[in-house]
Amino acid sequence: MNVRWLLVVPVLLSCAPATSPKAEPGWAWNLPAGFPTPTVPAENPMSAAKVELGRRLFFDVRLSRNGTQACAGCHEQARAFTDARPVAIGSTGQHHRRNAQGLANVAFASTLTWANPLVTTLERQALLPLFGETPVELGWAGHEAELLTRFATDADMAERFEHAFPGEGVTLDTLTRALGSFERTLISSHAPWDAYTAGDASALSDDAQAGLLLFNSERLECYHCHTGFTFSDSVAHAGTTVVEKFFHNTGLYDVDGAGSYPATDTGLVEVTERIGDMGRFRAPSLRNLRFTAPYLHDGSLATLDQVLDAYAAGGLSRQHTGTPSPLQSDLVRGFTLSPGERRQVLAFLDALNDETFVTDPALRDPWRE
Ligand code: HEC
Ligand code: HEC
């Protein structure tokens, strides 16, 4: 199976009835104040049985052809569902060109992966690691039947599929719908910042509160792109009428003076073929940064101090060459931070870490229980 069709099919499907904000019998989200209800595809309403099956699949190394790697191999709970590597490594040892993304609040992302406006549902996204060949991740290209047989012949898993999808059996569709249902429960909402937003002023230290003001200031500009409860401006949820899909060039690279990124990864332009989209990537969430280093789409910066240095210089490329990229966002202009202000910004970012999320038993590996 060639995954390139993923670039095309969602466009064809975009006129299908997309989402349903209607109540789902037997399912309660238990969302905190300030969190909207996630978008759920009409053909895959939430249920406890699907979520539990999806959790089992997500952590099951049988999900890779050679039995060495599950989704969790690159998305570990203790690391807020990323892997601490600069770039991910697939089940056969091939290196991905990109950093594995943390999956906190992925249910609210309007587009999935670092730079592809066409991958918009978790069900479709799951096909990329399952069948991708550049690089091989879980290794199932050309072996779909073997993947399904593996779970259909396991009595316990077959029963769980039947329970979650009565009469539908073990199919690629039911498998990816179960994964999607579990992933929609990866909700991170217990950071000190959440308590502060809910009215507990003592949840943020004085430094963190000062850092929040800096983050939201026109000097630093962070909040334009890292906005709202997900800290990303590409967000969608039930009832959203205008789906925001934004991608930004933050001036990390300029290999030719014309703003080009290294050929290994040029970002959005690969999909749109519009030259102005060179180097544009989706703003990542800033939740749980304590657990998700290294940073950026290529994992090239190891610490938050390095990330702040790059923004302060007006982009990583400018930090090295002194010249801004012609393609970088107007919002990445550079600024000066005193040591105290830097401490405050870092204290604010630290208040976005959610200890509950990385230890939540409901999101834990069920095969180790
Ligand atoms: C080899 C490591 C690896 C494996 C295995 C893997 N992923 Fe990923 N995942 C990544 C990388 C790298 C990205 C970023 C991909 C990109 O931008 O092109 C990613 C991105 C994602 C995203 C998009 C997140 C976002 O914020 O947009 C989701 C969702 C996801 N993976 C779910 C899964 C699921 C489900 C599985 C198992 C079926 C899985 N992954 C297996 C490495 C992996
Ligand atoms: C123009 C939009 C924009 C602005 C303004 C912006 N960011 Fe970002 N930010 C992004 C994008 C896009 C990325 C990913 C870039 C990449 O990897 O190519 C990113 C990456 C990051 C990362 C790395 C996160 C990770 O998981 O890899 C951090 C931390 C971060 N930004 C913090 C900030 C702070 C702090 C500010 C304010 C000083 C700021 N950003 C301003 C868009 C923006």
Coordinates of C-alpha atoms and ligand atoms in Angstrom, one line a residue:
M1 CA 0.0 0.0 0.0
N2 CA 1.4 3.4 -0.9
V3 CA 0.7 6.1 1.6
R4 CA 1.0 8.9 -0.9
W5 CA -2.7 8.7 -1.5
L6 CA -3.1 10.2 2.0
L7 CA -2.2 13.4 0.4
V8 CA -5.1 13.2 -2.0
V9 CA -7.9 11.3 -0.4
P10 CA -8.8 13.7 2.5
V11 CA -9.5 16.4 -0.1
L12 CA -12.0 14.2 -1.8
L13 CA -13.6 13.3 1.5
S14 CA -13.7 16.8 2.8
C15 CA -17.3 17.3 1.7
A16 CA -18.5 14.2 3.6
P17 CA -20.3 15.0 6.9
A18 CA -17.3 15.5 9.0
T19 CA -18.0 15.8 12.6
S20 CA -20.8 15.3 15.1
P21 CA -21.0 17.4 18.3
K22 CA -24.0 15.3 19.4
A23 CA -23.9 13.4 22.7
E24 CA -22.4 10.0 22.5
P25 CA -24.3 7.4 24.5
G26 CA -22.2 5.7 27.1
W27 CA -19.3 8.1 26.8
A28 CA -18.5 11.0 29.2
W29 CA -15.5 13.2 28.3
N30 CA -15.0 14.6 31.8
L31 CA -13.4 17.7 30.4
P32 CA -12.1 20.5 32.6
A33 CA -13.5 24.0 32.4
G34 CA -12.1 25.9 29.4
F35 CA -11.8 22.8 27.3
P36 CA -14.2 22.4 24.4
T37 CA -15.4 18.9 23.3
P38 CA -13.1 17.3 20.8
T39 CA -14.1 16.8 17.2
V40 CA -15.1 13.2 16.7
P41 CA -15.7 11.8 13.2
A42 CA -19.3 10.9 12.7
E43 CA -18.4 7.3 11.6
N44 CA -16.4 6.8 14.8
P45 CA -18.3 7.8 17.9
M46 CA -16.5 7.4 21.2
S47 CA -17.0 4.3 23.4
A48 CA -15.2 2.9 26.4
A49 CA -14.7 -0.4 24.5
K50 CA -13.0 1.3 21.6
V51 CA -10.8 3.4 23.8
E52 CA -9.6 0.3 25.8
L53 CA -9.0 -1.7 22.5
G54 CA -7.1 1.3 21.1
R55 CA -5.0 1.6 24.3
R56 CA -4.1 -2.1 23.9
L57 CA -3.1 -1.6 20.3
F58 CA -1.2 1.6 20.9
F59 CA 1.1 -0.2 23.4
D60 CA 1.2 -3.6 21.6
V61 CA 4.6 -4.4 19.9
R62 CA 2.7 -6.8 17.6
L63 CA 1.6 -3.6 15.9
S64 CA 5.0 -3.7 14.1
R65 CA 5.7 -6.5 11.6
N66 CA 8.9 -7.7 13.4
G67 CA 7.3 -7.5 16.8
T68 CA 9.7 -4.9 18.2
Q69 CA 7.8 -1.6 18.3
A70 CA 4.4 -0.3 19.1
C71 CA 3.1 3.3 18.6
A72 CA 4.4 3.8 22.2
G73 CA 7.9 2.9 21.0
C74 CA 8.1 6.5 19.7
H75 CA 5.3 7.9 21.9
E76 CA 6.0 7.0 25.5
Q77 CA 3.6 8.1 28.3
A78 CA 6.4 9.2 30.7
R79 CA 7.7 11.5 28.0
A80 CA 4.2 13.0 27.2
F81 CA 4.0 10.6 24.3
T82 CA 7.3 11.4 22.5
D83 CA 10.6 9.6 22.7
A84 CA 13.5 11.8 23.7
R85 CA 15.3 11.3 20.4
P86 CA 16.2 14.1 18.0
V87 CA 14.5 12.1 15.2
A88 CA 12.5 8.9 15.6
I89 CA 13.8 5.4 14.7
G90 CA 11.5 2.8 13.1
S91 CA 11.1 -0.9 13.9
T92 CA 13.8 -1.9 11.4
G93 CA 16.3 0.8 12.5
Q94 CA 15.6 3.4 9.9
H95 CA 15.8 7.0 10.9
H96 CA 12.8 9.3 10.4
R97 CA 13.7 12.8 9.3
R98 CA 11.5 14.3 12.0
N99 CA 11.1 14.5 15.7
A100 CA 8.3 12.4 17.1
Q101 CA 5.5 14.7 18.3
G102 CA 4.1 14.6 21.8
L103 CA 0.4 13.6 21.6
A104 CA -1.0 15.7 24.4
N105 CA -4.4 17.1 23.3
V106 CA -3.9 15.8 19.8
A107 CA -7.7 15.5 19.6
F108 CA -7.8 19.2 19.2
A109 CA -5.2 19.5 16.4
S110 CA -6.8 20.7 13.1
T111 CA -4.0 19.1 11.1
L112 CA -1.7 16.3 12.1
T113 CA 2.0 15.9 11.7
W114 CA 4.5 18.7 11.5
A115 CA 3.5 20.2 8.1
N116 CA 0.6 18.6 6.3
P117 CA -2.7 20.3 6.0
L118 CA -4.3 17.2 4.4
V119 CA -3.9 14.8 7.3
T120 CA -6.8 15.8 9.5
T121 CA -8.0 12.7 11.3
L122 CA -6.3 10.4 13.7
E123 CA -7.7 7.4 11.9
R124 CA -5.9 8.4 8.7
Q125 CA -2.8 9.6 10.4
A126 CA -2.3 6.1 11.9
L127 CA -1.8 4.7 8.4
L128 CA 1.4 6.6 8.0
P129 CA 3.4 4.8 10.8
L130 CA 1.7 1.5 9.9
F131 CA 2.4 1.5 6.2
G132 CA 5.1 4.2 5.7
E133 CA 8.1 3.2 3.7
T134 CA 10.2 6.3 3.9
P135 CA 11.2 5.5 6.5
V136 CA 9.8 2.1 7.5
E137 CA 8.1 2.6 10.9
L138 CA 5.9 -0.3 11.8
G139 CA 6.7 -2.1 8.6
W140 CA 3.3 -3.2 7.2
A141 CA 3.5 -2.0 3.5
G142 CA 2.4 -4.9 1.4
H143 CA 1.5 -7.1 4.4
E144 CA -1.9 -5.7 5.5
A145 CA -3.5 -9.2 5.6
E146 CA -0.8 -10.5 8.0
L147 CA -1.4 -7.5 10.3
L148 CA -5.1 -8.2 10.6
T149 CA -4.7 -12.0 10.9
R150 CA -2.3 -11.4 13.8
F151 CA -5.1 -9.8 15.9
A152 CA -8.0 -11.9 14.5
T153 CA -6.3 -15.1 15.6
D154 CA -5.7 -13.8 19.1
A155 CA -8.8 -14.8 21.0
D156 CA -8.7 -12.0 23.5
M157 CA -8.1 -9.3 21.0
A158 CA -10.6 -10.7 18.6
E159 CA -13.2 -10.6 21.3
R160 CA -12.3 -7.0 22.2
F161 CA -12.7 -6.0 18.5
E162 CA -16.1 -7.7 18.5
H163 CA -17.1 -5.9 21.7
A164 CA -16.0 -2.5 20.3
F165 CA -17.2 -3.0 16.8
P166 CA -20.0 -5.6 16.8
G167 CA -20.1 -7.6 13.6
E168 CA -17.3 -5.6 11.9
G169 CA -14.4 -7.9 12.7
V170 CA -10.7 -7.0 12.6
T171 CA -10.2 -4.7 9.7
L172 CA -7.8 -1.8 9.0
D173 CA -10.8 0.5 9.5
T174 CA -11.7 -0.9 13.0
L175 CA -8.1 -1.0 14.0
T176 CA -7.4 2.7 13.1
R177 CA -10.8 3.7 14.6
A178 CA -9.8 2.1 17.9
L179 CA -6.4 3.8 17.8
G180 CA -8.1 7.2 17.1
S181 CA -10.6 6.7 19.9
F182 CA -7.8 6.1 22.4
E183 CA -5.7 9.0 21.1
R184 CA -8.7 11.4 21.6
T185 CA -8.4 10.6 25.4
L186 CA -4.8 11.9 25.6
I187 CA -6.0 15.0 27.2
S188 CA -3.5 17.1 29.2
S189 CA -5.3 19.6 31.4
H190 CA -3.7 19.4 34.9
A191 CA -0.8 21.7 34.6
P192 CA -0.5 24.6 37.1
W193 CA -1.5 26.9 34.3
D194 CA -4.8 25.1 34.0
A195 CA -5.5 25.6 37.8
Y196 CA -4.5 29.3 37.4
T197 CA -6.8 29.7 34.4
A198 CA -9.6 28.1 36.5
G199 CA -9.2 30.8 39.1
D200 CA -6.5 29.6 41.5
A201 CA -4.1 32.6 41.4
S202 CA -1.7 30.8 43.7
A203 CA -1.1 28.0 41.1
L204 CA 1.5 30.2 39.3
S205 CA 4.6 31.6 41.1
D206 CA 5.2 35.4 40.7
D207 CA 7.9 34.5 38.2
A208 CA 5.5 32.4 36.1
Q209 CA 2.9 35.1 36.2
A210 CA 5.4 37.7 35.0
G211 CA 6.5 35.1 32.3
L212 CA 2.9 34.8 31.2
L213 CA 2.7 38.5 30.6
L214 CA 6.0 38.4 28.6
F215 CA 4.7 35.4 26.6
N216 CA 1.6 37.4 25.7
S217 CA 3.4 40.6 25.0
E218 CA 4.0 42.3 21.6
R219 CA 7.7 42.3 22.4
L220 CA 8.0 38.5 22.4
E221 CA 4.9 37.7 20.2
C222 CA 4.8 34.0 21.4
Y223 CA 1.1 33.9 21.9
H224 CA 0.1 34.6 18.3
C225 CA 1.2 31.2 17.2
H226 CA 1.2 29.3 20.6
T227 CA -2.3 30.3 21.5
G228 CA -5.3 29.1 23.5
F229 CA -5.5 26.0 25.7
T230 CA -3.5 23.9 23.2
F231 CA -0.8 26.5 22.8
S232 CA -1.0 26.1 19.1
D233 CA -3.0 28.1 16.6
S234 CA -4.0 25.1 14.5
V235 CA -6.9 24.0 16.5
A236 CA -10.3 22.4 15.9
H237 CA -13.1 21.1 18.2
A238 CA -16.7 20.2 18.1
G239 CA -18.7 23.2 16.9
T240 CA -15.7 25.0 15.2
T241 CA -17.0 26.7 12.2
V242 CA -13.8 28.0 10.8
V243 CA -11.1 25.4 11.1
E244 CA -7.7 27.1 11.7
K245 CA -4.8 25.5 9.8
F246 CA -1.7 27.6 10.2
F247 CA 2.0 27.0 9.4
H248 CA 4.9 29.3 10.1
N249 CA 8.5 29.8 9.1
T250 CA 10.3 30.7 12.3
G251 CA 13.6 31.4 10.5
L252 CA 15.4 28.3 11.6
Y253 CA 17.3 27.8 8.3
D254 CA 18.2 29.8 5.2
V255 CA 20.7 27.7 3.2
D256 CA 20.8 29.9 0.1
G257 CA 19.9 33.4 1.1
A258 CA 16.5 33.0 -0.4
G259 CA 15.1 31.3 2.7
S260 CA 15.4 27.7 1.7
Y261 CA 15.4 25.0 4.3
P262 CA 17.6 21.9 4.0
A263 CA 16.4 19.6 1.2
T264 CA 15.7 16.8 3.7
D265 CA 12.7 18.7 5.1
T266 CA 11.3 21.9 3.5
G267 CA 8.0 21.8 5.4
L268 CA 4.6 22.8 4.0
V269 CA 6.0 23.6 0.5
E270 CA 6.3 19.8 -0.1
V271 CA 2.6 19.5 0.0
T272 CA 1.4 22.7 -1.5
E273 CA 4.3 23.4 -3.9
R274 CA 3.9 27.1 -3.2
I275 CA 7.4 28.6 -2.7
G276 CA 6.2 30.9 0.1
D277 CA 5.4 27.8 2.1
M278 CA 9.1 26.9 2.3
G279 CA 10.1 26.2 5.9
R280 CA 6.6 26.5 7.3
F281 CA 5.6 24.1 10.1
R282 CA 2.7 23.8 12.4
A283 CA 3.3 25.4 15.8
P284 CA 3.7 22.6 18.3
S285 CA 1.9 22.7 21.7
L286 CA 4.1 24.0 24.5
R287 CA 2.6 21.8 27.1
N288 CA 4.9 19.3 28.8
L289 CA 8.1 20.6 27.4
R290 CA 9.9 19.3 30.5
F291 CA 9.3 15.8 29.1
T292 CA 9.5 16.3 25.4
A293 CA 13.1 17.5 24.6
P294 CA 14.8 17.7 22.2
Y295 CA 12.7 20.3 20.3
L296 CA 11.7 21.5 16.8
H297 CA 10.7 19.4 13.8
D298 CA 14.2 18.0 13.4
G299 CA 15.0 17.8 17.1
S300 CA 17.9 20.1 16.5
L301 CA 17.7 22.1 19.8
A302 CA 18.2 20.3 23.1
T303 CA 17.1 22.9 25.6
L304 CA 14.6 25.6 26.1
D305 CA 17.4 28.1 26.6
Q306 CA 18.6 27.4 23.1
V307 CA 15.1 27.8 21.7
L308 CA 14.8 31.2 23.5
D309 CA 18.2 32.2 22.2
A310 CA 17.0 31.5 18.7
Y311 CA 13.8 33.6 19.1
A312 CA 15.7 36.4 20.8
A313 CA 18.1 36.5 17.9
G314 CA 15.2 36.7 15.4
G315 CA 15.6 33.1 14.2
L316 CA 18.2 30.4 14.5
S317 CA 19.5 31.2 11.0
R318 CA 19.9 34.9 11.9
Q319 CA 21.6 33.9 15.1
H320 CA 24.3 32.1 13.0
T321 CA 24.5 34.4 10.0
G322 CA 23.3 37.8 11.3
T323 CA 20.8 38.1 8.4
P324 CA 17.1 37.3 8.7
S325 CA 15.6 34.9 6.2
P326 CA 13.4 36.5 3.6
L327 CA 10.7 33.9 4.3
Q328 CA 10.5 34.1 8.1
S329 CA 7.4 35.2 9.9
D330 CA 7.1 38.9 10.7
L331 CA 6.4 37.8 14.3
V332 CA 9.9 36.4 14.6
R333 CA 11.8 39.7 14.8
G334 CA 14.1 39.2 17.8
F335 CA 14.1 40.8 21.3
T336 CA 16.3 41.3 24.3
L337 CA 15.5 39.5 27.5
S338 CA 17.2 40.4 30.8
P339 CA 18.4 37.4 32.8
G340 CA 15.4 37.9 35.2
E341 CA 12.9 38.0 32.3
R342 CA 14.4 34.8 30.8
R343 CA 13.9 33.2 34.2
Q344 CA 10.3 34.4 34.2
V345 CA 9.5 33.0 30.7
L346 CA 11.0 29.7 31.6
A347 CA 9.0 29.7 34.9
F348 CA 5.8 30.2 32.8
L349 CA 6.7 27.4 30.4
D350 CA 7.4 25.2 33.4
A351 CA 3.9 25.9 34.6
L352 CA 2.6 24.1 31.5
N353 CA 4.0 20.7 32.6
D354 CA 1.3 18.2 33.6
E355 CA 2.6 15.5 36.0
T356 CA -0.9 13.9 36.1
F357 CA -0.9 13.3 32.3
V358 CA 2.4 11.4 32.3
T359 CA 1.4 9.1 35.1
D360 CA -2.4 8.8 34.4
P361 CA -3.3 5.1 34.8
A362 CA -5.9 5.4 32.1
L363 CA -3.2 6.2 29.6
R364 CA -0.7 3.6 30.8
D365 CA 0.7 0.6 29.0
P366 CA -1.9 -2.1 29.7
W367 CA 0.5 -4.9 28.9
R368 CA 2.6 -4.1 31.9
E369 CA -0.2 -3.9 34.4
Ligands
HEC1 C1 9.2 5.2 14.4 C2 8.6 6.1 15.4 C3 7.1 6.2 15.4 C4 6.1 5.3 15.5 C5 6.4 3.8 15.7 C6 4.9 5.9 15.5 N1 5.1 7.3 15.4 FE1 3.6 8.7 15.5 N2 5.0 10.1 15.0 C7 6.3 9.9 14.8 C8 6.9 11.0 14.1 C9 8.4 11.2 13.7 C10 5.9 12.0 13.9 C11 5.9 13.3 13.1 C12 5.7 12.9 11.7 C13 5.7 14.0 10.7 O1 5.6 15.1 11.0 O2 5.9 13.7 9.5 C14 4.7 11.4 14.5 C15 3.4 12.0 14.5 C16 2.3 11.4 15.0 C17 1.0 12.0 15.2 C18 0.7 13.5 14.8 C19 0.8 14.3 16.1 C20 0.5 15.8 15.9 O3 0.6 16.5 16.8 O4 0.1 16.1 14.8 C21 0.1 11.1 15.7 C22 -1.3 11.3 16.1 C23 0.9 9.9 15.9 N3 2.2 10.1 15.5 C24 0.3 8.7 16.3 C25 1.0 7.5 16.1 C26 0.3 6.2 16.2 C27 -1.2 6.0 16.5 C28 1.2 5.2 16.0 C29 1.0 3.7 16.0 C30 0.1 3.2 14.9 C31 2.5 5.9 15.8 N4 2.3 7.3 15.9 C32 3.7 5.3 15.6 C33 7.0 8.8 15.1 C34 6.4 7.5 15.3
HEC2 C1 5.3 32.9 13.9 C2 4.8 31.9 14.9 C3 5.6 31.6 16.1 C4 5.9 32.5 17.1 C5 5.8 34.0 17.1 C6 6.6 31.7 18.1 N1 6.6 30.4 17.8 FE1 7.4 28.9 18.9 N2 7.2 27.7 17.3 C7 6.5 28.0 16.1 C8 6.7 26.9 15.2 C9 6.1 26.8 13.8 C10 7.5 26.0 15.8 C11 8.1 24.7 15.2 C12 9.2 25.2 14.2 C13 9.9 24.1 13.5 O1 10.3 23.0 14.1 O2 10.2 24.3 12.3 C14 7.8 26.5 17.1 C15 8.5 25.8 18.1 C16 8.7 26.2 19.4 C17 9.2 25.5 20.5 C18 9.7 24.0 20.4 C19 8.6 23.1 20.9 C20 8.7 21.7 20.5 O3 8.0 20.8 21.1 O4 9.5 21.3 19.6 C21 9.2 26.2 21.6 C22 9.6 25.9 23.0 C23 8.6 27.5 21.2 N3 8.3 27.5 19.9 C24 8.4 28.6 22.1 C25 8.1 29.8 21.7 C26 8.3 31.0 22.5 C27 8.7 31.1 23.9 C28 7.9 32.1 21.7 C29 8.0 33.6 22.0 C30 9.3 34.0 22.3 C31 7.5 31.5 20.4 N4 7.7 30.2 20.4 C32 7.1 32.3 19.3 C33 5.8 29.1 15.9 C34 6.0 30.3 16.6

